[in-house]
Coordinates of C-alpha atoms and ligand atoms in Angstrom, one line a residue:
M1 CA -0.1 -18.6 -4.8
R2 CA 1.8 -21.8 -4.0
W3 CA 4.8 -21.3 -1.8
A4 CA 7.8 -23.2 -0.6
L5 CA 9.7 -22.2 2.6
I6 CA 13.5 -22.1 2.4
G7 CA 14.5 -22.2 6.1
A8 CA 12.9 -23.9 9.0
S9 CA 13.2 -20.7 11.0
R10 CA 11.6 -19.1 14.0
I11 CA 10.3 -16.1 11.9
A12 CA 8.6 -18.6 9.5
R13 CA 7.1 -20.5 12.4
Q14 CA 6.0 -17.5 14.4
Y15 CA 4.7 -15.2 11.7
M16 CA 5.1 -16.2 8.1
V17 CA 3.3 -19.5 7.9
G18 CA 0.2 -17.8 9.4
A19 CA 0.7 -14.7 7.2
I20 CA 0.9 -16.7 4.0
R21 CA -2.2 -18.7 4.9
A22 CA -4.1 -15.6 6.0
Q23 CA -3.6 -14.4 2.4
H24 CA -4.8 -17.7 1.0
G25 CA -1.4 -18.8 0.0
E26 CA -0.7 -22.6 0.0
I27 CA 2.5 -23.9 1.5
L28 CA 3.7 -26.9 -0.5
Q29 CA 7.0 -27.7 1.1
V30 CA 9.7 -26.6 3.5
L31 CA 13.5 -26.9 3.1
S32 CA 16.1 -27.2 5.9
A33 CA 19.7 -28.3 6.1
S34 CA 18.5 -31.0 8.5
A35 CA 16.0 -33.6 7.2
E36 CA 14.8 -34.1 10.8
R37 CA 14.2 -30.3 11.3
A38 CA 12.4 -30.0 8.0
R39 CA 10.2 -33.0 8.8
A40 CA 9.4 -31.7 12.3
F41 CA 8.6 -28.2 10.9
A42 CA 6.4 -29.7 8.2
D43 CA 4.5 -31.9 10.7
E44 CA 4.0 -29.0 13.1
H45 CA 2.5 -26.8 10.3
H46 CA 0.8 -29.5 8.2
I47 CA 3.0 -28.9 5.2
P48 CA 2.8 -31.8 2.8
R49 CA 6.5 -32.0 1.8
S50 CA 9.8 -31.5 3.5
G51 CA 13.4 -31.9 2.3
T52 CA 17.0 -30.8 2.2
D53 CA 17.6 -30.6 -1.5
L54 CA 17.2 -27.0 -2.9
N55 CA 17.3 -28.1 -6.5
E56 CA 14.6 -30.7 -6.0
L57 CA 12.4 -28.0 -4.4
L58 CA 13.1 -25.5 -7.2
Q59 CA 12.3 -28.1 -9.9
N60 CA 8.8 -28.5 -8.5
P61 CA 6.7 -26.8 -11.2
D62 CA 3.8 -26.3 -8.7
V63 CA 5.9 -23.9 -6.6
D64 CA 5.3 -20.3 -7.7
A65 CA 7.2 -18.4 -5.0
V66 CA 9.7 -19.0 -2.2
Y67 CA 10.1 -17.3 1.2
I68 CA 13.7 -17.3 2.3
S69 CA 14.4 -17.1 6.0
T70 CA 17.7 -18.9 6.6
T71 CA 20.6 -17.2 8.3
N72 CA 21.8 -14.2 6.4
E73 CA 24.8 -15.6 4.5
K74 CA 22.6 -18.1 2.8
H75 CA 20.1 -15.7 1.3
V76 CA 22.1 -14.9 -1.8
P77 CA 22.8 -18.3 -3.2
Q78 CA 19.3 -19.5 -2.4
A79 CA 17.6 -16.4 -3.9
I80 CA 19.7 -16.5 -7.1
A81 CA 19.0 -20.2 -7.5
A82 CA 15.2 -19.7 -7.0
L83 CA 15.1 -16.8 -9.4
T84 CA 17.1 -18.8 -12.0
A85 CA 14.5 -21.5 -11.6
G86 CA 11.7 -19.0 -12.3
K87 CA 10.3 -18.6 -8.8
H88 CA 9.2 -15.3 -7.3
V89 CA 11.2 -14.5 -4.1
L90 CA 10.3 -12.9 -0.8
C91 CA 13.6 -12.7 1.1
E92 CA 14.4 -11.8 4.7
K93 CA 16.5 -8.9 5.6
P94 CA 19.4 -8.3 5.4
L95 CA 19.3 -9.4 1.8
A96 CA 23.0 -10.2 1.9
L97 CA 26.2 -9.5 3.7
T98 CA 27.6 -7.2 0.9
L99 CA 26.1 -4.6 -1.4
K100 CA 27.3 -6.3 -4.5
E101 CA 25.6 -9.6 -3.6
A102 CA 22.3 -7.8 -2.8
S103 CA 22.5 -5.9 -6.1
D104 CA 23.1 -9.1 -7.9
M105 CA 19.9 -10.5 -6.5
V106 CA 17.9 -7.5 -7.8
C107 CA 19.5 -7.8 -11.2
A108 CA 18.7 -11.5 -11.4
A109 CA 15.1 -10.8 -10.6
D110 CA 14.9 -8.0 -13.2
E111 CA 16.5 -10.2 -15.9
A112 CA 14.0 -13.0 -15.1
G113 CA 11.0 -10.7 -14.9
L114 CA 10.2 -12.0 -11.4
V115 CA 9.0 -10.3 -8.2
F116 CA 11.7 -10.0 -5.7
A117 CA 10.8 -8.4 -2.3
T118 CA 12.4 -7.7 1.0
N119 CA 10.6 -8.6 4.2
H120 CA 10.8 -5.2 5.8
H121 CA 7.6 -5.6 7.9
L122 CA 7.5 -2.2 9.7
R123 CA 6.4 -0.3 6.6
C124 CA 3.5 -2.6 6.4
S125 CA 2.1 -1.6 9.8
G126 CA -0.9 0.7 10.3
S127 CA 1.1 2.7 12.8
H128 CA 4.0 3.5 10.4
R129 CA 1.5 4.2 7.6
A130 CA -0.3 6.7 9.9
V131 CA 2.9 8.4 10.8
R132 CA 3.9 8.7 7.1
A133 CA 0.5 10.0 6.2
L134 CA 0.8 12.7 8.9
I135 CA 4.2 13.8 7.6
A136 CA 2.8 13.8 4.0
S137 CA -0.2 15.9 5.1
G138 CA 2.1 18.7 6.1
R139 CA 0.7 18.9 9.6
I140 CA 4.2 19.0 11.2
G141 CA 5.6 21.3 8.5
R142 CA 9.1 20.8 7.2
V143 CA 10.7 17.7 8.8
L144 CA 13.8 18.7 10.8
S145 CA 14.7 15.4 12.4
L146 CA 13.7 11.8 13.0
R147 CA 14.7 9.9 16.1
L148 CA 14.5 6.1 16.0
H149 CA 14.6 4.1 19.2
H150 CA 15.1 0.4 18.6
A151 CA 17.1 -0.9 21.5
V152 CA 15.5 -4.1 22.7
F153 CA 16.5 -7.2 24.7
L154 CA 17.3 -10.2 22.6
P155 CA 15.5 -13.1 24.3
P156 CA 17.7 -16.2 25.1
H157 CA 16.1 -18.3 22.4
L158 CA 17.3 -15.8 19.8
Q159 CA 20.8 -15.5 21.2
G160 CA 22.5 -17.8 18.8
W161 CA 24.1 -16.7 15.5
R162 CA 22.9 -13.1 16.0
I163 CA 25.4 -12.6 18.8
N164 CA 28.3 -14.9 18.0
S165 CA 28.5 -15.5 14.3
P166 CA 29.9 -12.8 12.0
G167 CA 29.9 -15.3 9.2
A168 CA 26.2 -15.9 9.5
G169 CA 25.6 -12.1 9.4
G170 CA 25.3 -11.6 13.2
G171 CA 25.3 -8.3 15.0
V172 CA 22.7 -5.7 15.7
I173 CA 23.6 -3.6 12.7
P174 CA 22.6 -6.2 10.0
D175 CA 19.8 -7.3 12.2
I176 CA 18.1 -4.1 13.3
T177 CA 19.8 -1.1 11.7
V178 CA 18.6 -2.3 8.3
H179 CA 15.0 -2.1 9.6
D180 CA 15.6 1.4 10.9
A181 CA 17.1 2.5 7.6
D182 CA 14.0 1.2 5.8
V183 CA 11.8 3.1 8.2
A184 CA 13.6 6.4 7.7
R185 CA 13.5 6.0 4.0
F186 CA 9.8 5.1 4.2
H187 CA 8.8 8.1 6.3
L188 CA 11.1 10.7 4.8
G189 CA 11.0 9.6 1.1
E190 CA 14.7 10.1 0.7
D191 CA 17.9 8.2 1.2
P192 CA 20.5 8.9 3.9
V193 CA 23.5 10.5 2.3
S194 CA 26.2 10.2 5.0
V195 CA 26.5 8.7 8.5
V196 CA 28.6 8.9 11.6
A197 CA 28.3 6.1 14.1
Q198 CA 29.6 4.3 17.2
M199 CA 29.1 0.6 18.0
A200 CA 29.7 -1.5 21.1
S201 CA 29.5 -4.9 22.7
S202 CA 27.6 -4.2 25.8
G203 CA 27.0 -7.6 27.3
L204 CA 25.8 -10.1 24.6
G205 CA 27.9 -9.6 21.5
E206 CA 30.7 -12.2 21.1
G207 CA 32.7 -11.0 18.2
V208 CA 29.9 -8.8 16.8
E209 CA 28.4 -5.5 18.0
D210 CA 25.3 -5.7 20.1
S211 CA 24.6 -2.0 20.2
A212 CA 24.9 0.9 17.8
M213 CA 24.1 4.6 17.7
S214 CA 24.4 6.6 14.5
V215 CA 23.4 9.9 13.0
W216 CA 22.4 10.2 9.3
T217 CA 22.2 13.2 7.1
M218 CA 19.4 13.3 4.5
A219 CA 19.6 15.2 1.2
S220 CA 16.9 17.6 2.4
G221 CA 19.1 18.5 5.4
A222 CA 16.9 16.5 7.9
M223 CA 18.9 14.6 10.5
V224 CA 18.2 11.1 11.7
M225 CA 19.3 9.6 15.0
S226 CA 19.2 5.9 15.2
H227 CA 19.7 3.6 18.2
E228 CA 19.8 -0.2 18.0
S229 CA 20.6 -2.7 20.7
F230 CA 20.1 -6.3 21.8
T231 CA 20.8 -5.5 25.5
H232 CA 18.1 -3.1 26.7
P233 CA 15.3 -4.9 28.6
F234 CA 13.3 -1.8 29.5
A235 CA 14.0 0.8 26.9
G236 CA 10.9 0.3 24.8
S237 CA 10.9 1.3 21.2
G238 CA 9.5 4.1 19.1
L239 CA 10.1 7.0 16.8
E240 CA 9.8 10.8 16.9
V241 CA 9.5 13.0 13.9
H242 CA 10.0 16.7 14.6
G243 CA 9.0 19.4 12.1
T244 CA 8.8 23.1 12.0
D245 CA 5.0 23.0 12.9
G246 CA 4.7 19.9 15.0
S247 CA 6.1 16.7 16.4
I248 CA 4.9 13.1 16.1
F249 CA 5.6 10.6 19.0
A250 CA 5.0 7.0 18.0
R251 CA 5.6 4.7 21.0
D252 CA 6.2 0.9 20.9
V253 CA 5.9 0.8 17.1
M254 CA 9.2 -0.8 16.2
T255 CA 7.7 -4.2 16.8
Q256 CA 6.4 -7.3 15.0
N257 CA 2.9 -6.8 16.3
P258 CA 0.2 -4.2 15.5
I259 CA 0.6 -2.3 18.8
G260 CA 1.7 1.1 20.1
S261 CA 0.3 4.6 20.1
I262 CA 0.8 7.8 18.2
E263 CA 0.5 11.3 19.4
L264 CA 0.7 14.5 17.4
V265 CA 1.8 17.7 19.1
T266 CA 1.2 21.1 17.5
A267 CA 0.4 24.6 18.6
S268 CA -3.2 23.4 18.8
G269 CA -2.3 20.9 21.5
R270 CA -2.0 17.1 21.8
E271 CA -3.9 14.7 19.6
A272 CA -4.0 10.9 19.8
I273 CA -3.8 9.4 16.2
G274 CA -5.6 6.2 15.5
F275 CA -4.3 3.6 13.1
D276 CA -5.3 0.3 11.6
Q277 CA -4.1 -2.8 13.5
H278 CA -3.8 -5.4 10.8
D279 CA -1.1 -8.1 10.9
L280 CA 2.1 -6.6 9.5
Y281 CA 3.4 -9.8 7.9
A282 CA 0.1 -10.7 6.3
E283 CA 0.0 -7.3 4.8
G284 CA 3.4 -7.8 3.3
V285 CA 2.3 -11.1 1.8
R286 CA -0.9 -9.4 0.5
R287 CA 1.2 -6.9 -1.4
F288 CA 3.6 -9.6 -2.6
H289 CA 0.7 -11.6 -4.0
A290 CA -0.7 -8.5 -5.7
A291 CA 2.7 -7.7 -7.3
V292 CA 2.9 -11.2 -8.7
A293 CA -0.6 -10.7 -10.1
G294 CA 0.7 -7.5 -11.8
D295 CA -0.9 -5.1 -9.4
G296 CA 1.7 -2.7 -8.1
E297 CA 5.0 -3.4 -6.2
P298 CA 5.7 -5.4 -3.1
A299 CA 5.6 -3.3 0.1
A300 CA 9.4 -3.3 0.2
T301 CA 11.1 -4.1 -3.1
G302 CA 14.5 -5.7 -3.7
L303 CA 15.9 -2.2 -4.2
D304 CA 14.6 -1.2 -0.8
G305 CA 16.5 -4.1 0.6
V306 CA 19.7 -3.1 -1.2
K307 CA 19.3 0.5 0.2
S308 CA 18.7 -0.6 3.8
L309 CA 21.7 -2.8 3.6
A310 CA 23.8 0.1 2.1
V311 CA 22.9 2.3 5.1
A312 CA 23.7 -0.5 7.6
L313 CA 27.1 -1.2 6.0
A314 CA 27.9 2.5 6.1
V315 CA 27.0 2.6 9.8
R316 CA 29.3 -0.3 10.6
D317 CA 32.1 1.1 8.5
A318 CA 31.7 4.6 10.1
A319 CA 31.7 3.0 13.6
A320 CA 34.7 0.8 12.8
R321 CA 36.8 3.6 11.3
G322 CA 35.6 6.5 13.4
V323 CA 34.9 8.6 10.4
R324 CA 32.0 10.1 8.6
V325 CA 31.0 7.8 5.7
E326 CA 29.1 8.6 2.5
V327 CA 26.5 5.9 1.9
N328 CA 27.4 3.8 -1.2
Y329 CA 24.2 2.6 -2.9
G330 CA 26.0 1.0 -5.8
D331 CA 24.8 1.3 -9.4
L332 CA 21.1 0.5 -8.8
H333 CA 18.6 3.4 -8.6
Ligands
NDP1 P1 16.5 -18.9 13.2 O1 17.8 -19.0 14.0 O2 15.2 -19.3 13.9 O3 16.6 -19.7 11.9 C1 17.6 -19.4 10.9 C2 18.1 -20.8 10.5 O4 18.7 -21.4 11.6 C3 17.0 -21.7 10.0 O5 16.9 -21.5 8.6 C4 17.5 -23.1 10.4 O6 18.2 -23.7 9.4 C5 18.5 -22.8 11.5 N1 17.9 -23.4 12.7 C6 16.7 -23.1 13.3 N2 16.6 -23.8 14.4 C7 17.7 -24.5 14.6 C8 18.1 -25.4 15.6 N3 17.4 -25.8 16.6 N4 19.4 -25.9 15.4 C9 20.2 -25.6 14.4 N5 19.8 -24.7 13.4 C10 18.6 -24.2 13.5 O7 16.4 -17.4 12.7 P2 15.3 -16.3 12.7 O8 14.0 -16.9 12.3 O9 15.3 -15.5 13.9 O10 15.8 -15.4 11.4 C11 15.9 -16.0 10.1 C12 16.0 -14.8 9.1 O11 14.9 -14.0 9.2 C13 17.2 -13.9 9.3 O12 17.6 -13.5 8.0 C14 16.6 -12.7 10.1 O13 17.4 -11.6 9.9 C15 15.2 -12.7 9.5 N6 14.3 -12.1 10.4 C16 13.4 -11.1 10.0 C17 12.4 -10.6 10.8 C18 11.5 -9.6 10.2 O14 10.7 -9.1 11.0 N7 11.5 -9.3 9.0 C19 12.3 -11.1 12.2 C20 13.2 -12.1 12.6 C21 14.1 -12.6 11.7 P3 17.5 -24.7 8.4 O15 16.7 -24.0 7.5 O16 18.7 -25.4 7.7 O17 16.8 -25.6 9.3

């Protein structure tokens, strides 16, 4: 697979260049709004070409797929242009700032017959897969509730558009709540139906929320409690799944790296659960390559990205208006 990178971003630098190459993908070029930044990125990562012209990049017949990791408001026009040019697309979350735009991306991919995936990395981790398998095995019985702890401290080098630019899709809800929505859907196999929520600016947010707490009701009656923040240096992350016959405690698993621990607690006692510790992002690229080759679906599809965005939008709306909000997933199913 021959890739082009749209966005000279940190996530591309830290994880995705390595993940693509680990799956034997070739990176042909990188695009940035700044020629200097594109060139520096290309030099640093030994990428043959760099530039600022999206059309020129998309006209390159050697490029099979693009990875989009620009700021959130740019994802839609860049993805639609890439799909129109016949390129498969792996797009960062949140797919868009509105549900309509995200749905348009999925429709464009369907019409073109191209693979369109969302880079929700957590469902690619060995830890989350082990939790999901435990739930599916029935060892905790009927799921009653899921608690998601995803309150972290945003390091200074990430404190740019995420904390001060609503226009670029800043705020903890588009940044982290989307991941938590995807995790809940992945584990429980159902979509949140309605949400209540509160949000706050607790030290970092300048015009956007930096913290949110919400409760989601699932169709089965299970309840989900979700906490996201940019301002919690020592809270750690994790999830708990509580069922009629047992509980799962997964600690430090809401991360970018294959770390953490899982414990199953039942009437028989406490049991440490092992899991595979592969690279999350490389696994996402592996599934993307397979989907392009006609073997299954990407780890998180475009529709998964639409649904995680729908939940995040509902959380923000519920918090802003102080009411319970039914999640609007639009017309796609
Ligand atoms: P960055 O702030 O690093 O990059 C976003 C854009 O900012 C880049 O495309 C770049 O624009 C511009 N930029 C980068 N460095 C500079 C600079 N020094 N001066 C001016 N502009 C600069 O964002 P992230 O990598 O943190 O996030 C990018 C996307 O990836 C977001 O959509 C985010 O939500 C997502 N993300 C996903 C993660 C996941 O695990 N799935 C984790 C982290 C982020 P240009 O391309 O024009 O150079």
